[in-house]
Tab-separated table of C-alpha atoms in Angstrom:
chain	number	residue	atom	x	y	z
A	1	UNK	CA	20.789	6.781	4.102
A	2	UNK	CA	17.062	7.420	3.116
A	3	UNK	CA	14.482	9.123	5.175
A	4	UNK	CA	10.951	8.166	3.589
A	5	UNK	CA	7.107	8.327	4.469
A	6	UNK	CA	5.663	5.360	4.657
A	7	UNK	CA	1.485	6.489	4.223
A	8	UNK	CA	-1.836	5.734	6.319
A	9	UNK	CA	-4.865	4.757	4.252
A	10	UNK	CA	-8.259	4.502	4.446
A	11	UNK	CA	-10.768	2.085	3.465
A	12	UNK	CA	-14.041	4.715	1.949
A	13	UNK	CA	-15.809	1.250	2.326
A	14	UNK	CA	-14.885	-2.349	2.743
A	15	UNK	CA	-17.725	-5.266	1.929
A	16	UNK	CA	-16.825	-8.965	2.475
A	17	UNK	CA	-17.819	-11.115	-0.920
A	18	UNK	CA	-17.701	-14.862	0.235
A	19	UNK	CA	-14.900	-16.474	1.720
A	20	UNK	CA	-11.955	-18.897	-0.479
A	21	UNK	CA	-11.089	-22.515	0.390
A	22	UNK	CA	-7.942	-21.344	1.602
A	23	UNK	CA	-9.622	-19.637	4.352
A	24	UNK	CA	-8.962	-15.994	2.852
A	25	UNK	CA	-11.696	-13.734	2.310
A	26	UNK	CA	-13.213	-12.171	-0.811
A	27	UNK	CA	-13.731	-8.418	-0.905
A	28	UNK	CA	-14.119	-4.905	-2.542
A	29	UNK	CA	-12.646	-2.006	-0.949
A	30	UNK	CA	-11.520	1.713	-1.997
A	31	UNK	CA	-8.430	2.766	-0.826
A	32	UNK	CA	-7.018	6.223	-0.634
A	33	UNK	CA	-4.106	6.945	0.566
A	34	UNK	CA	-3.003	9.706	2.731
A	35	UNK	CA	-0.866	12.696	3.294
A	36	UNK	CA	0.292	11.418	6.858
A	37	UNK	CA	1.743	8.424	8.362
A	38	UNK	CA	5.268	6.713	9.861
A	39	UNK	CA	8.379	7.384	9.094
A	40	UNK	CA	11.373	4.954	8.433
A	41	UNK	CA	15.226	5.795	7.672
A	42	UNK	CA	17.249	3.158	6.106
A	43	UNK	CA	20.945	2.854	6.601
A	44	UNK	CA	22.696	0.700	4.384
A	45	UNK	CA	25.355	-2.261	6.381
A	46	UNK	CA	27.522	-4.811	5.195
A	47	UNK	CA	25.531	-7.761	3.570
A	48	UNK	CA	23.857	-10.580	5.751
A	49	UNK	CA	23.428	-7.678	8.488
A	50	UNK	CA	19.433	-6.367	9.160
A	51	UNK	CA	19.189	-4.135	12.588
A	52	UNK	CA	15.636	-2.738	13.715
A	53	UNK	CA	16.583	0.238	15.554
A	54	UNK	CA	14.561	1.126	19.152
A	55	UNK	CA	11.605	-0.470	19.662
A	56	UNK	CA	7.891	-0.702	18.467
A	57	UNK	CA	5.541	-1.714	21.489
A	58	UNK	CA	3.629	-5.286	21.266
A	59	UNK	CA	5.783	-6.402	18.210
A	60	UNK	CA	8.697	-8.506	18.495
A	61	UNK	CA	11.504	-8.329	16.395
A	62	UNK	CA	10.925	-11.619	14.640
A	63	UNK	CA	7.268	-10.642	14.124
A	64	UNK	CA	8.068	-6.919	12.774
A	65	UNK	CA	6.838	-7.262	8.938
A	66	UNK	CA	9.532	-4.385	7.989
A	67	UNK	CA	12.365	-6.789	8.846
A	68	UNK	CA	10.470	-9.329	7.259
A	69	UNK	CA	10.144	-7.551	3.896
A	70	UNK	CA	14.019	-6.478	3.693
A	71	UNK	CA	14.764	-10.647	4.384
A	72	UNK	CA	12.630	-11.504	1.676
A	73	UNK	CA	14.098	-8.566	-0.551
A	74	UNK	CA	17.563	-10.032	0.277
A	75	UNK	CA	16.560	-13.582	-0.667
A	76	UNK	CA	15.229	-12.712	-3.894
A	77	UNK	CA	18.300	-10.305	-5.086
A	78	UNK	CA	20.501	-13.128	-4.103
A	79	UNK	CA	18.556	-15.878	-5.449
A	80	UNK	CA	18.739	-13.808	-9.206
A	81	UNK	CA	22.308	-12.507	-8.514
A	82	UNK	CA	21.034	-8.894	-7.894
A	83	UNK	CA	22.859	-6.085	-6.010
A	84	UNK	CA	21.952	-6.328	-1.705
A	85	UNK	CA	23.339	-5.573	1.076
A	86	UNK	CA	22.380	-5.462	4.650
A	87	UNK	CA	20.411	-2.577	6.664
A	88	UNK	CA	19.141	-0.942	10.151
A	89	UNK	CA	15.759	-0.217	9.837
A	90	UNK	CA	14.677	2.880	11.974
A	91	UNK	CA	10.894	3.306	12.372
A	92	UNK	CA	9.012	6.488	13.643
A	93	UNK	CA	6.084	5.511	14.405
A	94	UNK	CA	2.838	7.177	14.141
A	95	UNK	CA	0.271	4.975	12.717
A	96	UNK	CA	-1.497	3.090	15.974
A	97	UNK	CA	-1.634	-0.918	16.157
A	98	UNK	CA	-4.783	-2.007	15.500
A	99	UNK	CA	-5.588	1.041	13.840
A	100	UNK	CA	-7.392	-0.005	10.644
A	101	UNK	CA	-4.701	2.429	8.499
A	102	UNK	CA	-2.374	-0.265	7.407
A	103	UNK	CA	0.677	0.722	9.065
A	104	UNK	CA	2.832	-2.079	9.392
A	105	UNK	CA	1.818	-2.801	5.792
A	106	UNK	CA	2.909	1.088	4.729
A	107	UNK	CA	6.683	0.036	6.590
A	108	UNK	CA	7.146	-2.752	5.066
A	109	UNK	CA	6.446	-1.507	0.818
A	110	UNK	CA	8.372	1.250	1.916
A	111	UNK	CA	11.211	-0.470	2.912
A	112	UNK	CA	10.948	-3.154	-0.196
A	113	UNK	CA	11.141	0.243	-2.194
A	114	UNK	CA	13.664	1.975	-0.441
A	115	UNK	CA	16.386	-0.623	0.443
A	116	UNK	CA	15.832	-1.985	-3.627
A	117	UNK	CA	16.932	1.885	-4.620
A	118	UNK	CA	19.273	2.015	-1.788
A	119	UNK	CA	20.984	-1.394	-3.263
A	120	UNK	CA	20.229	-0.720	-6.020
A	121	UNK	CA	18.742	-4.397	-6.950
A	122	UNK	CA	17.078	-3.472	-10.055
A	123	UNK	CA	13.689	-5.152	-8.844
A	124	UNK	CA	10.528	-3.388	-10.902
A	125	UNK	CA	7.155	-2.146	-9.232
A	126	UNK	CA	5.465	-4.804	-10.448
A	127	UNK	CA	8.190	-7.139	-9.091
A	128	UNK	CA	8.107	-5.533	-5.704
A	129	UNK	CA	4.329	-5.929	-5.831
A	130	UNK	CA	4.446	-9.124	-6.086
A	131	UNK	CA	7.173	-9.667	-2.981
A	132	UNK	CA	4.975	-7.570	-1.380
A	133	UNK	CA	1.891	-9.627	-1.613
A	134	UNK	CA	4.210	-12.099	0.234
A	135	UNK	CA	3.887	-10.188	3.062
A	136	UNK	CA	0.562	-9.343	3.291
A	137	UNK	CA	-2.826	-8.099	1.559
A	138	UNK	CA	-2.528	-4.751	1.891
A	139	UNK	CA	1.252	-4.201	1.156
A	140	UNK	CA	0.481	-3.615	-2.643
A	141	UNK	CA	-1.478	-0.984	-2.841
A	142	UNK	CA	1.364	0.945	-0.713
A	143	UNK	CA	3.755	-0.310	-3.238
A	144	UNK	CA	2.002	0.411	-6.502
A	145	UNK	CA	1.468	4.074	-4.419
A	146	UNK	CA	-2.003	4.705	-6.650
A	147	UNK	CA	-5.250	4.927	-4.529
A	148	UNK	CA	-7.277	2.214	-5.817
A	149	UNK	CA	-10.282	0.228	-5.922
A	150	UNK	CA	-9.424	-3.197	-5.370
A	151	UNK	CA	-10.685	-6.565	-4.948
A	152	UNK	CA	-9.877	-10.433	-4.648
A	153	UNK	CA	-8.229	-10.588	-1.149
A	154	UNK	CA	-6.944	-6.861	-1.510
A	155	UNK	CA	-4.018	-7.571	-4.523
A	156	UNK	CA	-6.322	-6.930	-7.432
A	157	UNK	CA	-5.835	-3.111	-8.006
A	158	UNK	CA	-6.917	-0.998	-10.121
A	159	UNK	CA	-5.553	2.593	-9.813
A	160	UNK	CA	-8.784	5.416	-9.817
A	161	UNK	CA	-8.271	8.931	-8.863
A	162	UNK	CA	-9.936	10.389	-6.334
A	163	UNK	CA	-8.492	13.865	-6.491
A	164	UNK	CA	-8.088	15.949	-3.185
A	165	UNK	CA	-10.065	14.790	-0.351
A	166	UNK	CA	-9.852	15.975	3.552
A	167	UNK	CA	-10.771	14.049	6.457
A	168	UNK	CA	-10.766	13.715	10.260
A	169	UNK	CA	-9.242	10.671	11.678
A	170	UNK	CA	-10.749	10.055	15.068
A	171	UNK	CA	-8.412	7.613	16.882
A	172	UNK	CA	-10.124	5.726	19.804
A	173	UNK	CA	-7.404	3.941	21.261
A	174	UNK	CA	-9.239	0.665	21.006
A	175	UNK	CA	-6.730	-1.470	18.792
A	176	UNK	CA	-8.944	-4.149	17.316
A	177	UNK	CA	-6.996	-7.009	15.809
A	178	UNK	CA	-7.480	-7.965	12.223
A	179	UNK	CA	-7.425	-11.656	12.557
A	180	UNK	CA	-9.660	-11.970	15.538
A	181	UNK	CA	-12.090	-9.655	13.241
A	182	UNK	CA	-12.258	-12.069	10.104
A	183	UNK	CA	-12.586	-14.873	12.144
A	184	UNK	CA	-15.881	-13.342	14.120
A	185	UNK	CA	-18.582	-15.923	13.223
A	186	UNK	CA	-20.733	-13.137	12.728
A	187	UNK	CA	-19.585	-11.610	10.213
A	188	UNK	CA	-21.308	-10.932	6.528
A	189	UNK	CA	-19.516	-12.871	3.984
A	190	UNK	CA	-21.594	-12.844	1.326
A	191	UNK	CA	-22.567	-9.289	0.115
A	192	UNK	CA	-22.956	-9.064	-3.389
A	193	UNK	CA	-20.401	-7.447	-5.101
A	194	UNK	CA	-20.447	-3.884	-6.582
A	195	UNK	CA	-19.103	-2.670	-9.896
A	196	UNK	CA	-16.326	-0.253	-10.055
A	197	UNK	CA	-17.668	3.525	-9.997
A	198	UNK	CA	-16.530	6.675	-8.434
A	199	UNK	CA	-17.519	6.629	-4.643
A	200	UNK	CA	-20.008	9.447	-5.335
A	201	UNK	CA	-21.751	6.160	-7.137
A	202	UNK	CA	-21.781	3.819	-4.222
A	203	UNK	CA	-25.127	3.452	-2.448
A	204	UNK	CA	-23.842	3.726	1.503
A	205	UNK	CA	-20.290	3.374	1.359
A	206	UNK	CA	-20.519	0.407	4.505
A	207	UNK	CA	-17.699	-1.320	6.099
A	208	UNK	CA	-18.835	-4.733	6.819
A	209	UNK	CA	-16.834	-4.848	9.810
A	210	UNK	CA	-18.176	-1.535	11.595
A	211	UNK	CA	-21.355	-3.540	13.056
A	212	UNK	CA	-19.049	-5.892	15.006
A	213	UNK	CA	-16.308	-3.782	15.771
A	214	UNK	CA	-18.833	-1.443	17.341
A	215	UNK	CA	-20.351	-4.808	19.507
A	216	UNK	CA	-17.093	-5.631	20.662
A	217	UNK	CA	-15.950	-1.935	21.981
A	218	UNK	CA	-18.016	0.625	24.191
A	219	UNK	CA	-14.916	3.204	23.570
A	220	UNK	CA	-15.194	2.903	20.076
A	221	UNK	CA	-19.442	3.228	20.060
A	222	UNK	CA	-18.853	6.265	21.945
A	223	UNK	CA	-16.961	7.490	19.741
A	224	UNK	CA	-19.049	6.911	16.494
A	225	UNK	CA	-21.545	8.127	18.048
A	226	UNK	CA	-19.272	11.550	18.831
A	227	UNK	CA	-18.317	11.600	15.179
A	228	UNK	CA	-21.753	10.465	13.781
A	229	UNK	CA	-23.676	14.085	15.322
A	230	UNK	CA	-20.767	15.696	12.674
A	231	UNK	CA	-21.346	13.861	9.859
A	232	UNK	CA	-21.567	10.439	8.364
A	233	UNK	CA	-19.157	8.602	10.268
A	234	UNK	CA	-17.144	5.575	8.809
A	235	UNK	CA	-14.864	3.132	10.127
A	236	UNK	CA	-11.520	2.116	8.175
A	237	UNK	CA	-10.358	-1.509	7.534
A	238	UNK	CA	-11.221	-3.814	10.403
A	239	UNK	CA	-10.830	-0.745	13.078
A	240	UNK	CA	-10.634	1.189	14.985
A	241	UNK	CA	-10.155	4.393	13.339
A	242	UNK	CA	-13.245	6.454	12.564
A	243	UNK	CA	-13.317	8.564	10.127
A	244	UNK	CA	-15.156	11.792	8.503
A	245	UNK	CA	-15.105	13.404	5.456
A	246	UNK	CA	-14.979	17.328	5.356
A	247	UNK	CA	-15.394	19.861	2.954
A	248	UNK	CA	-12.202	21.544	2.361
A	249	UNK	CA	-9.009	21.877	4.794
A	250	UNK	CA	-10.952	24.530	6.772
A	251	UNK	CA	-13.880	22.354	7.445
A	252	UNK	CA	-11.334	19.806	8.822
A	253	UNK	CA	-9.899	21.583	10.885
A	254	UNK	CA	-12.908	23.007	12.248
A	255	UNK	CA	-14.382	19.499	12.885
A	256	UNK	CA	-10.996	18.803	14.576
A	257	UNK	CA	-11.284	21.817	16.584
A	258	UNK	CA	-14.599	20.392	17.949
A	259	UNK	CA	-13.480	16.863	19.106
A	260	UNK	CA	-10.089	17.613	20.128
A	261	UNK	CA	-10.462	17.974	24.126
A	262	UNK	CA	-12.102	14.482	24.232
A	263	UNK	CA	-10.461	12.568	21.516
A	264	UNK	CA	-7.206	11.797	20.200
A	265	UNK	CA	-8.242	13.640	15.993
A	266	UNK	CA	-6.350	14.642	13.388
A	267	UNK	CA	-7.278	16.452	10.424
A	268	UNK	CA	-5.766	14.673	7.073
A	269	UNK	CA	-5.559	15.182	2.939
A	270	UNK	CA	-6.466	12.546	0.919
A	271	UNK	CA	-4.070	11.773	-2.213
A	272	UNK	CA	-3.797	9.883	-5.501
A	273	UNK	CA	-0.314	9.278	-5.250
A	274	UNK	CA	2.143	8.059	-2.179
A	275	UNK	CA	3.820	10.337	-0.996
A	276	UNK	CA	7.190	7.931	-0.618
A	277	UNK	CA	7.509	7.690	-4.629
A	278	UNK	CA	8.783	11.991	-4.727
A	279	UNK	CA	10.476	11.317	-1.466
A	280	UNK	CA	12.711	8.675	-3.174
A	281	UNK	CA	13.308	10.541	-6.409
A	282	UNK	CA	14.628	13.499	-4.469
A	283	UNK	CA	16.724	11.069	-2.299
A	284	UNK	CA	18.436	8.995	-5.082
A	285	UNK	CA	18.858	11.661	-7.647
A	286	UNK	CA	21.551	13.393	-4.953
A	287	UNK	CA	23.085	10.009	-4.003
């Protein structure tokens, strides 16, 4: 059995850069990943057998992109004659839907990486990187486990360090969806594109989504505005979690300290590295 983190992130900014043929979008983000998120244990089971243990509000089994990535995993050890097996898949959930923080995207490269040690199907990081762009946009950057500036529809990565950051995660409780989001006609699809620098570099560090998401939600403009009299507020991935950046760990929790009897905040570090990549060498070295 394995017991691993699977790690919020944050979007520092998020612009939209035109829009494919395909119908995917075009953008430049910076992600950082954090110090807090879900948690998932995976039990191995005899082959053909994947259980999702108790139950994960508004998301139906067949939906649940952490089953999803241990089928795939399963069809492409068998397909190459690799080790697999089967699994029960117990999530802990702490990311919210909706969120903006990439949590169902977090489960799912942290179950590609744990059930391939677990089975020990031999599959590389760049290998699961590609399986997990599959899945979805965002699953490689939680399986290459490097903060990173990336671009193209969120697979082009390139790993930049960002060294210890704090922030406070306001969570509004307004899940916005990210599909309905894209699909707004109003949104900017055509800012130019930036070249890679440090963030210190970037002229406003804007998410291109926080103008709508703020139109569509009176909770969440509350909020910003809440956050905004602290600092400069910011909004991660399509929504809804705002976001500030503090000082140092005592500035955080300060900030926190101030917001905490009328919103749901949390005070979080920023890291280079996932945190799941030292919870699965201390895991498999004792197996």
């Amino acid at each position: 059995m394995l017991r691993l983190p699977a790690p919020a992130k944050l979007n520092l900014f998020l612009r939209i850069t035109g829009r494919r043929a395909d119908g995917y979008h075009e953008l430049q983000t910076l992600f950082q990943l954090l110090d807090w998120g879900d948690e998932l244990e995976l039990h191995g089971l005899e082959k053909g057998r994947l259980e999702r243990a108790g139950h994960v509000p508004g998301v139906p089994a067949e939906a649940d992109l952490s089953l999803r990535a241990a089928r795939l995993l399963q069809e492409r050890a068998q397909a190459l004659g690799r080790p697999w097996a089967g699994a029960r898949i117990t999530l802990h959930k702490a990311i919210p839907l909706g969120s903006g923080l990439g949590g169902a995207s977090s489960d799912a490269a942290t179950v590609l990486l744990g059930l391939n040690a677990l089975w020990g199907s031999g599959f590389s990081r760049a290998e699961l990187t590609a399986l997990g762009a599959r899945l979805g946009a965002d699953v490689p950057v939680f399986v290459q486990g490097d903060s990173a500036w990336a671009e193209g529809v969120g697979e082009r990565l390139s790993p930049l360090a960002l060294g210890e950051r704090h922030y406070v995660l306001l969570l509004p409780g307004a899940g916005l969806a990210t599909r309905e989001m894209f699909a707004d006609p109003e949104l900017r699809r055509d800012a130019a594109p930036w070249s890679m620098a440090l963030p210190e570099a970037l002229p406003a560090l804007e998410n291109d989504f926080l103008p709508l998401a703020l139109k569509r939600s009176e909770v969440l403009r509350d909020a910003f505005k809440a956050l905004q009299s602290l600092g400069p507020a910011r909004m991660s991935g399509s929504g809804s979690t705002l976001f500030l950046e503090a000082m140092n760990e005592t500035h955080a929790n300060e900030l926190t300290t101030a917001l905490k009897n009328n919103y749901n905040v949390r005070a979080v570090r920023g890291v280079d590295r996932s945190p799941v990549y030292g919870a699965l060498a201390a895991q498999t070295l004792s197996m």
